[in-house]
Coordinates of N, CA and C in Angstrom, one line a residue:
M1 N 0.9 -1.2 0.0 CA 0.0 0.0 0.0 C 0.9 1.2 0.0
T2 N 0.6 2.2 -0.9 CA 1.4 3.4 -1.0 C 1.2 4.3 0.2
L3 N 2.1 5.2 0.3 CA 2.0 6.3 1.4 C 0.8 7.1 1.1
L4 N 0.5 7.4 -0.2 CA -0.7 8.2 -0.5 C -2.0 7.6 -0.1
S5 N -2.1 6.2 -0.3 CA -3.3 5.6 0.0 C -3.5 5.5 1.5
L6 N -2.3 5.3 2.3 CA -2.4 5.3 3.7 C -2.9 6.6 4.3
S7 N -2.4 7.7 3.6 CA -2.7 9.0 4.1 C -4.2 9.3 3.8
F8 N -4.7 8.8 2.7 CA -6.2 8.9 2.4 C -7.0 8.2 3.4
L9 N -6.6 7.0 3.7 CA -7.4 6.2 4.7 C -7.4 6.9 6.0
S10 N -6.3 7.4 6.4 CA -6.2 8.0 7.8 C -7.1 9.3 7.9
C11 N -7.3 9.9 6.7 CA -8.1 11.1 6.7 C -9.6 10.9 6.4
S12 N -9.9 9.7 6.0 CA -11.3 9.4 5.7 C -12.2 9.4 6.9
P13 N -13.4 9.8 6.8 CA -14.3 9.8 8.0 C -14.7 8.4 8.3
K14 N -14.8 8.2 9.6 CA -15.2 6.8 10.1 C -16.7 6.6 9.8
L15 N -17.0 5.4 9.5 CA -18.4 5.0 9.3 C -19.1 5.0 10.6
S16 N -20.2 5.7 10.6 CA -21.0 5.8 11.9 C -22.5 5.8 11.6
Q17 N -23.2 6.2 12.6 CA -24.7 6.2 12.4 C -25.0 7.4 11.5
A18 N -26.3 7.4 11.0 CA -26.7 8.4 10.1 C -26.7 9.8 10.8
T19 N -26.4 10.8 9.9 CA -26.4 12.1 10.4 C -27.8 12.6 10.9
F20 N -27.8 13.3 12.0 CA -29.1 13.8 12.5 C -29.8 14.7 11.5
R21 N -31.0 14.5 11.2 CA -31.8 15.3 10.3 C -33.3 15.2 10.6
I22 N -34.0 16.2 10.2 CA -35.4 16.3 10.4 C -36.1 16.4 9.0
I23 N -37.1 15.5 8.8 CA -37.8 15.5 7.6 C -39.1 16.2 7.7
D24 N -39.4 17.3 7.0 CA -40.6 18.0 7.1 C -41.8 17.2 6.4
K25 N -42.8 17.0 7.2 CA -44.0 16.2 6.8 C -45.2 17.0 7.4
P26 N -45.5 18.1 6.8 CA -46.5 19.0 7.5 C -47.9 18.5 7.5
I27 N -48.6 18.6 8.6 CA -50.0 18.3 8.7 C -50.7 19.6 8.2
T28 N -52.0 19.5 8.0 CA -52.8 20.6 7.5 C -52.8 21.7 8.5
W29 N -52.4 22.9 8.0 CA -52.6 24.1 8.8 C -53.3 25.1 7.9
N30 N -54.6 25.4 8.3 CA -55.4 26.2 7.5 C -56.1 27.3 8.4
T31 N -57.0 28.1 7.8 CA -57.6 29.1 8.6 C -58.4 28.5 9.8
E32 N -59.0 27.4 9.6 CA -59.8 26.7 10.6 C -58.9 26.3 11.8
R33 N -57.8 25.7 11.5 CA -56.9 25.2 12.5 C -56.3 26.4 13.3
E34 N -56.0 27.5 12.5 CA -55.4 28.7 13.1 C -56.4 29.3 14.1
A35 N -57.7 29.4 13.6 CA -58.7 30.0 14.5 C -59.0 29.2 15.7
L36 N -59.0 27.9 15.6 CA -59.2 27.0 16.8 C -58.1 27.1 17.7
S37 N -56.9 27.2 17.2 CA -55.7 27.3 18.0 C -55.7 28.6 18.8
L38 N -56.0 29.7 18.2 CA -56.1 31.0 18.9 C -57.2 31.0 20.0
Q39 N -58.3 30.3 19.6 CA -59.4 30.2 20.6 C -59.0 29.3 21.8
Y40 N -58.3 28.2 21.5 CA -57.8 27.4 22.6 C -56.8 28.2 23.5
L41 N -55.9 28.9 22.9 CA -55.0 29.7 23.7 C -55.7 30.7 24.6
K42 N -56.8 31.3 24.1 CA -57.5 32.3 24.9 C -58.4 31.6 25.9
E43 N -59.2 30.6 25.6 CA -60.2 30.1 26.5 C -59.6 29.1 27.5
R44 N -58.6 28.3 27.0 CA -58.0 27.3 27.9 C -56.8 27.8 28.7
H45 N -55.9 28.6 28.0 CA -54.7 29.0 28.6 C -54.7 30.5 29.1
G46 N -55.8 31.2 28.7 CA -55.9 32.6 29.2 C -55.0 33.5 28.5
L47 N -54.6 33.2 27.2 CA -53.6 34.0 26.5 C -54.3 34.5 25.2
D48 N -54.5 35.9 25.1 CA -55.1 36.5 24.0 C -54.0 36.9 23.0
K49 N -53.8 36.1 21.9 CA -52.7 36.3 21.0 C -53.2 36.5 19.6
T50 N -52.4 37.2 18.8 CA -52.8 37.4 17.4 C -52.3 36.3 16.5
T51 N -51.3 35.6 16.9 CA -50.7 34.5 16.1 C -50.6 33.3 17.1
P52 N -51.0 32.1 16.6 CA -50.9 30.9 17.5 C -49.5 30.3 17.5
T53 N -48.7 30.9 18.3 CA -47.3 30.5 18.5 C -47.0 30.2 20.0
I54 N -45.9 29.5 20.2 CA -45.5 29.2 21.6 C -44.1 29.8 21.8
D55 N -43.8 30.0 23.1 CA -42.5 30.3 23.5 C -41.9 29.1 24.3
P56 N -41.1 28.2 23.6 CA -40.8 26.9 24.2 C -40.1 27.0 25.6
Q57 N -40.6 26.4 26.6 CA -40.0 26.3 27.9 C -39.8 24.8 28.3
M58 N -40.4 23.9 27.6 CA -40.3 22.5 27.9 C -40.5 21.7 26.6
V59 N -40.1 20.4 26.7 CA -40.4 19.4 25.7 C -41.2 18.3 26.4
V60 N -42.3 17.9 25.8 CA -43.1 16.8 26.3 C -43.0 15.6 25.4
V61 N -42.6 14.5 25.9 CA -42.4 13.3 25.1 C -43.6 12.4 25.3
H62 N -44.1 11.9 24.1 CA -45.3 11.1 24.1 C -45.1 9.7 23.3
W63 N -46.0 8.8 23.5 CA -46.1 7.8 22.5 C -47.5 7.8 21.8
T64 N -47.6 7.3 20.6 CA -48.8 7.4 19.8 C -49.9 6.4 20.1
A65 N -49.5 5.2 20.7 CA -50.4 4.1 20.9 C -50.9 3.6 19.5
I66 N -50.2 4.0 18.5 CA -50.4 3.5 17.1 C -49.1 3.1 16.6
D67 N -49.0 2.0 15.9 CA -47.7 1.4 15.5 C -47.3 1.8 14.0
N68 N -47.9 2.9 13.5 CA -47.6 3.2 12.1 C -47.6 4.7 11.9
V69 N -46.6 5.2 11.2 CA -46.4 6.6 11.0 C -47.5 7.2 10.2
E70 N -47.9 6.5 9.1 CA -48.9 7.1 8.2 C -50.3 7.2 8.9
V71 N -50.6 6.2 9.7 CA -51.9 6.2 10.4 C -51.9 7.3 11.4
T72 N -50.8 7.5 12.1 CA -50.6 8.6 13.1 C -50.8 9.9 12.4
F73 N -50.1 10.1 11.2 CA -50.2 11.3 10.5 C -51.6 11.6 10.1
D74 N -52.4 10.6 9.7 CA -53.7 10.8 9.3 C -54.6 11.3 10.5
V75 N -54.3 10.7 11.6 CA -55.0 11.1 12.8 C -54.8 12.6 13.2
F76 N -53.6 13.0 13.0 CA -53.3 14.4 13.4 C -53.6 15.4 12.3
D77 N -53.8 15.0 11.1 CA -53.8 15.9 9.9 C -55.1 16.8 9.9
A78 N -56.2 16.2 10.3 CA -57.4 17.0 10.2 C -57.4 18.1 11.3
P79 N -57.9 19.3 10.9 CA -57.9 20.4 11.9 C -58.8 20.2 13.1
T80 N -59.8 19.3 12.9 CA -60.8 19.2 14.0 C -60.8 17.7 14.5
L81 N -61.3 17.6 15.7 CA -61.4 16.2 16.3 C -62.6 15.5 15.8
G82 N -62.5 14.2 16.0 CA -63.7 13.4 15.6 C -63.8 12.2 16.6
G83 N -64.9 12.1 17.3 CA -65.2 11.0 18.1 C -64.4 10.9 19.4
R84 N -64.0 12.1 19.9 CA -63.2 12.1 21.2 C -64.0 12.9 22.2
D85 N -65.0 12.3 22.8 CA -65.9 13.1 23.7 C -65.1 13.6 24.9
D86 N -64.0 12.9 25.3 CA -63.2 13.3 26.5 C -62.5 14.6 26.2
L87 N -62.3 15.0 24.9 CA -61.6 16.1 24.5 C -62.4 17.2 23.8
T88 N -63.4 16.9 23.1 CA -64.2 17.9 22.4 C -64.9 18.8 23.3
G89 N -65.2 18.4 24.5 CA -65.8 19.3 25.5 C -65.0 20.5 25.8
A90 N -63.7 20.4 25.6 CA -62.7 21.5 25.9 C -62.5 22.3 24.6
S91 N -62.4 21.6 23.5 CA -62.2 22.3 22.2 C -62.4 21.3 21.1
N92 N -62.8 21.7 19.9 CA -62.8 20.9 18.8 C -61.5 20.9 18.0
L93 N -60.5 21.6 18.5 CA -59.2 21.6 17.8 C -58.6 20.2 17.9
N94 N -58.1 19.6 16.8 CA -57.5 18.3 16.8 C -56.2 18.3 17.6
V95 N -55.9 17.1 18.2 CA -54.6 16.9 18.8 C -53.5 16.8 17.7
S96 N -52.3 17.2 18.1 CA -51.2 17.1 17.2 C -49.9 17.3 18.1
S97 N -48.8 17.3 17.4 CA -47.5 17.7 18.0 C -46.6 18.3 16.9
Q98 N -45.5 18.9 17.4 CA -44.6 19.5 16.4 C -43.8 18.4 15.7
F99 N -43.5 17.3 16.5 CA -42.6 16.3 15.9 C -43.1 14.9 16.1
L100 N -42.7 14.0 15.2 CA -43.1 12.6 15.2 C -41.9 11.7 14.9
I101 N -41.6 10.7 15.7 CA -40.4 9.9 15.5 C -40.9 8.5 15.2
D102 N -40.5 7.9 14.1 CA -40.8 6.6 13.7 C -40.0 5.6 14.5
R103 N -40.3 4.3 14.4 CA -39.6 3.3 15.2 C -38.2 3.1 14.8
D104 N -37.8 3.5 13.6 CA -36.4 3.4 13.2 C -35.6 4.6 13.5
G105 N -36.2 5.6 14.2 CA -35.5 6.8 14.6 C -35.7 8.0 13.7
T106 N -36.4 7.8 12.6 CA -36.6 8.9 11.6 C -37.5 10.0 12.3
I107 N -37.0 11.2 12.2 CA -37.7 12.3 12.8 C -38.5 13.1 11.7
F108 N -39.8 13.3 12.0 CA -40.6 14.1 11.1 C -41.1 15.3 11.8
R109 N -41.0 16.5 11.1 CA -41.6 17.7 11.7 C -43.0 17.9 11.1
L110 N -44.0 17.9 11.9 CA -45.4 18.0 11.5 C -45.8 19.5 11.5
L111 N -45.3 20.3 12.3 CA -45.6 21.7 12.4 C -44.3 22.4 12.7
P112 N -44.2 23.7 12.3 CA -43.0 24.5 12.8 C -42.8 24.4 14.3
D113 N -41.6 24.5 14.7 CA -41.2 24.3 16.1 C -42.1 25.1 17.0
T114 N -42.4 26.3 16.7 CA -43.1 27.2 17.6 C -44.5 27.4 17.2
A115 N -45.1 26.6 16.3 CA -46.5 26.6 16.1 C -47.2 26.0 17.2
F116 N -48.4 26.5 17.6 CA -49.2 25.9 18.7 C -49.7 24.5 18.3
A117 N -49.6 23.6 19.2 CA -50.2 22.2 19.0 C -50.8 21.8 20.3
R118 N -51.9 21.1 20.2 CA -52.7 20.6 21.3 C -52.2 19.2 21.6
H119 N -51.4 19.1 22.7 CA -50.9 17.7 23.0 C -50.8 17.5 24.5
T120 N -50.8 18.5 25.4 CA -50.6 18.4 26.8 C -51.4 19.4 27.5
I121 N -52.4 19.0 28.3 CA -53.3 19.9 29.0 C -52.5 20.8 29.9
G122 N -52.8 22.1 29.9 CA -52.2 23.0 30.8 C -50.9 23.6 30.4
L123 N -50.2 22.9 29.4 CA -48.9 23.3 29.0 C -48.6 23.5 27.5
N124 N -49.7 23.3 26.7 CA -49.5 23.5 25.3 C -48.8 24.8 24.9
Y125 N -49.1 25.8 25.6 CA -48.7 27.2 25.2 C -47.1 27.3 25.3
C126 N -46.5 26.4 26.1 CA -45.1 26.6 26.3 C -44.3 25.3 26.0
A127 N -44.9 24.3 25.4 CA -44.3 23.0 25.3 C -44.2 22.5 23.8
I128 N -43.1 22.1 23.4 CA -42.9 21.4 22.1 C -43.2 19.9 22.4
G129 N -44.1 19.3 21.5 CA -44.4 17.9 21.7 C -43.6 17.0 20.7
I130 N -43.2 15.9 21.3 CA -42.6 14.8 20.4 C -43.4 13.6 20.6
E131 N -44.0 13.1 19.5 CA -44.7 11.9 19.5 C -43.8 10.8 19.0
N132 N -43.9 9.6 19.6 CA -43.1 8.4 19.2 C -44.0 7.3 18.8
V133 N -43.8 6.7 17.6 CA -44.7 5.6 17.1 C -44.4 4.4 18.0
G134 N -45.5 4.0 18.7 CA -45.4 2.9 19.6 C -46.4 3.0 20.8
G135 N -46.3 2.1 21.7 CA -47.2 2.1 22.8 C -47.0 0.9 23.7
P136 N -48.0 0.5 24.5 CA -47.8 -0.6 25.4 C -47.5 -1.9 24.7
D137 N -48.1 -2.1 23.5 CA -47.9 -3.3 22.8 C -46.7 -3.2 21.8
A138 N -46.1 -2.1 21.7 CA -44.9 -1.8 20.8 C -44.0 -0.9 21.5
P139 N -43.2 -1.4 22.5 CA -42.3 -0.6 23.3 C -41.4 0.3 22.4
L140 N -41.1 1.5 22.9 CA -40.3 2.4 22.1 C -38.9 1.8 22.0
T141 N -38.2 2.1 20.9 CA -37.0 1.4 20.5 C -35.7 2.2 20.9
K142 N -34.6 1.5 20.8 CA -33.3 2.2 21.1 C -33.1 3.3 20.1
A143 N -33.5 3.1 18.8 CA -33.4 4.1 17.8 C -34.2 5.3 18.1
Q144 N -35.4 5.1 18.7 CA -36.2 6.3 19.1 C -35.6 7.0 20.3
L145 N -35.0 6.3 21.2 CA -34.3 6.9 22.3 C -33.2 7.8 21.8
K146 N -32.4 7.3 20.9 CA -31.3 8.1 20.4 C -31.9 9.3 19.6
A147 N -32.9 9.1 18.8 CA -33.5 10.2 18.1 C -34.1 11.3 19.0
N148 N -34.7 10.9 20.1 CA -35.2 11.9 21.0 C -34.1 12.7 21.6
E149 N -33.0 12.0 22.0 CA -31.9 12.7 22.5 C -31.3 13.7 21.5
Q150 N -31.1 13.3 20.3 CA -30.6 14.3 19.3 C -31.5 15.4 19.1
L151 N -32.8 15.2 19.0 CA -33.8 16.2 18.7 C -33.9 17.2 19.9
I152 N -33.9 16.7 21.1 CA -33.9 17.6 22.2 C -32.7 18.4 22.4
R153 N -31.5 17.8 22.1 CA -30.3 18.6 22.1 C -30.4 19.8 21.0
Y154 N -30.9 19.5 19.9 CA -31.1 20.5 18.8 C -32.0 21.6 19.3
L155 N -33.1 21.2 19.9 CA -34.1 22.2 20.4 C -33.6 23.0 21.5
S156 N -32.9 22.4 22.4 CA -32.3 23.1 23.6 C -31.3 24.1 23.2
K157 N -30.6 23.8 22.1 CA -29.6 24.8 21.6 C -30.3 26.0 20.9
K158 N -31.4 25.6 20.2 CA -32.1 26.6 19.4 C -33.0 27.5 20.3
Y159 N -33.5 26.9 21.4 CA -34.4 27.6 22.3 C -33.9 27.5 23.7
P160 N -33.0 28.4 24.1 CA -32.3 28.4 25.4 C -33.2 28.4 26.6
D161 N -34.5 28.8 26.5 CA -35.4 28.9 27.6 C -36.1 27.5 27.9
I162 N -35.7 26.5 27.2 CA -36.2 25.2 27.5 C -35.6 24.7 28.8
D163 N -36.3 24.5 29.8 CA -35.8 24.1 31.1 C -36.2 22.7 31.5
Y164 N -37.2 22.1 30.9 CA -37.8 20.8 31.3 C -37.9 19.9 30.1
V165 N -37.7 18.6 30.4 CA -38.0 17.5 29.5 C -38.8 16.6 30.3
I166 N -40.1 16.4 29.9 CA -41.0 15.5 30.7 C -41.7 14.5 29.8
G167 N -42.2 13.5 30.5 CA -43.0 12.5 29.8 C -44.5 13.0 30.0
H168 N -45.3 12.6 29.0 CA -46.7 13.0 29.1 C -47.4 12.6 30.4
H169 N -46.9 11.4 30.9 CA -47.5 10.9 32.1 C -47.2 11.8 33.4
E170 N -46.2 12.7 33.2 CA -45.8 13.6 34.3 C -46.4 15.0 34.3
Y171 N -47.3 15.2 33.3 CA -47.7 16.6 33.1 C -48.5 17.2 34.3
Q172 N -49.2 16.4 35.1 CA -50.0 16.9 36.2 C -49.1 17.3 37.4
L173 N -47.9 17.0 37.4 CA -47.0 17.4 38.4 C -46.7 18.9 38.3
F174 N -47.1 19.5 37.2 CA -46.9 21.0 37.1 C -48.1 21.8 37.5
Q175 N -49.1 21.2 38.0 CA -50.4 21.9 38.3 C -50.2 23.0 39.3
E176 N -49.2 22.9 40.2 CA -49.0 23.9 41.3 C -47.9 24.8 40.9
T177 N -47.4 24.8 39.7 CA -46.3 25.7 39.3 C -46.8 26.9 38.5
E178 N -46.0 27.9 38.3 CA -46.3 29.0 37.5 C -46.6 28.7 36.0
L179 N -46.0 27.6 35.5 CA -46.2 27.3 34.1 C -47.6 26.8 33.8
W180 N -48.3 26.3 34.8 CA -49.6 25.7 34.5 C -50.7 26.7 34.1
K181 N -51.3 26.5 33.0 CA -52.4 27.4 32.6 C -53.5 26.5 32.0
E182 N -54.6 26.3 32.8 CA -55.7 25.6 32.3 C -57.0 26.1 33.0
A183 N -57.9 26.6 32.2 CA -59.1 27.3 32.8 C -60.0 26.4 33.6
D184 N -60.1 25.2 33.3 CA -61.0 24.2 33.9 C -60.3 23.4 34.9
P185 N -60.5 23.5 36.2 CA -59.8 22.8 37.2 C -60.1 21.3 37.2
D186 N -61.1 20.9 36.5 CA -61.5 19.5 36.4 C -61.1 18.8 35.1
Y187 N -60.6 19.6 34.2 CA -60.2 19.0 32.9 C -58.8 18.4 32.9
R188 N -58.8 17.0 33.1 CA -57.6 16.3 33.1 C -57.8 14.9 32.4
T189 N -56.8 14.4 31.9 CA -56.8 13.0 31.4 C -55.7 12.2 32.0
M190 N -55.9 11.0 32.3 CA -54.8 10.1 32.8 C -53.9 9.6 31.7
K191 N -52.6 9.7 31.8 CA -51.7 9.3 30.8 C -50.6 8.4 31.4
T192 N -50.2 7.5 30.6 CA -49.1 6.6 31.0 C -47.9 6.7 30.1
D193 N -48.0 7.4 29.0 CA -46.9 7.5 28.1 C -45.8 8.6 28.4
P194 N -44.6 8.3 28.0 CA -44.0 7.1 27.6 C -43.5 6.2 28.7
G195 N -43.8 6.5 29.9 CA -43.4 5.7 31.1 C -42.1 6.1 31.7
D196 N -41.9 5.7 32.9 CA -40.7 6.1 33.7 C -39.4 5.5 33.1
A197 N -39.5 4.3 32.7 CA -38.2 3.6 32.2 C -37.7 4.4 31.0
F198 N -38.5 4.8 30.0 CA -38.0 5.5 28.9 C -37.5 6.9 29.3
M199 N -38.2 7.6 30.1 CA -37.8 8.9 30.5 C -36.5 8.9 31.4
N200 N -36.4 7.9 32.2 CA -35.2 7.8 33.0 C -33.9 7.6 32.1
E201 N -34.1 6.8 31.1 CA -33.0 6.6 30.1 C -32.7 7.9 29.4
L202 N -33.7 8.5 28.9 CA -33.6 9.7 28.1 C -32.9 10.8 29.0
R203 N -33.3 11.0 30.2 CA -32.7 12.0 31.1 C -31.3 11.7 31.4
K204 N -30.9 10.5 31.5 CA -29.5 10.1 31.7 C -28.6 10.6 30.6
K205 N -29.2 10.5 29.3 CA -28.4 10.9 28.2 C -28.3 12.4 28.0
L206 N -29.2 13.1 28.7 CA -29.3 14.6 28.6 C -28.7 15.3 29.9
T207 N -28.0 14.5 30.7 CA -27.6 15.1 32.0 C -26.8 16.4 31.8
D208 N -25.9 16.4 30.8 CA -25.1 17.6 30.6 C -25.8 18.9 30.2
L209 N -27.1 18.8 29.9 CA -27.9 20.0 29.6 C -28.3 20.7 30.8
N210 N -28.2 20.1 32.0 CA -28.5 20.7 33.3 C -30.0 21.2 33.3
L211 N -30.9 20.3 32.8 CA -32.3 20.6 32.8 C -32.8 20.7 34.3
K212 N -33.9 21.4 34.5 CA -34.5 21.5 35.8 C -35.2 20.1 36.2
P213 N -35.1 19.7 37.4 CA -35.9 18.5 37.8 C -37.4 18.8 37.8
I214 N -38.2 17.8 37.5 CA -39.6 18.0 37.5 C -40.1 18.1 38.9
P215 N -41.2 18.9 39.1 CA -41.8 19.0 40.5 C -42.2 17.6 41.0
Q216 N -42.1 17.5 42.3 CA -42.6 16.3 43.0 C -43.8 16.6 43.9
L217 N -44.6 15.6 44.0 CA -45.8 15.8 44.8 C -45.4 15.8 46.3

């Protein structure tokens, strides 16, 4: 082997995992969704805004309870809810999130980072949502764990006011904090996603970000 070829090999990049990237896969954003978002911000969060945007202060991690990206996309795509009596009483705005992560770790952006999305009671106005394809019968994968870590690092760098990373099942711990904004004291839903095991692993990987600990009862 020649000196030139040895030099080339020594300078070649090492083979490694795929480069972090976000694929835009936008759900429908139209005048109806915008109006419902502004209404939700005003009536549920007490915020009278001219544009339905958020100032990110936390990231909320979810699972979809659906094992397919395209089916999940279709569920989120419509501006209005259908058949969800537990939610339509509060608003007919459809649920959604800013990001969706497939089981292989592929990251899709469904809405702009700071567009309002309905995904966590009391905290939508300040929270970026990350949905992960999976659920009790399809536990989240190592690839999804890595993708969540990469995405949250990206978001934390882009939005320095992000102080918390929480699981959806932990949202009610914020009821006694200044961040909580929900007009109806009885409007709550019980959540188990994505569970303590996943969140504990994710927080271990994010230790260096010095995020704030979640409130305790």
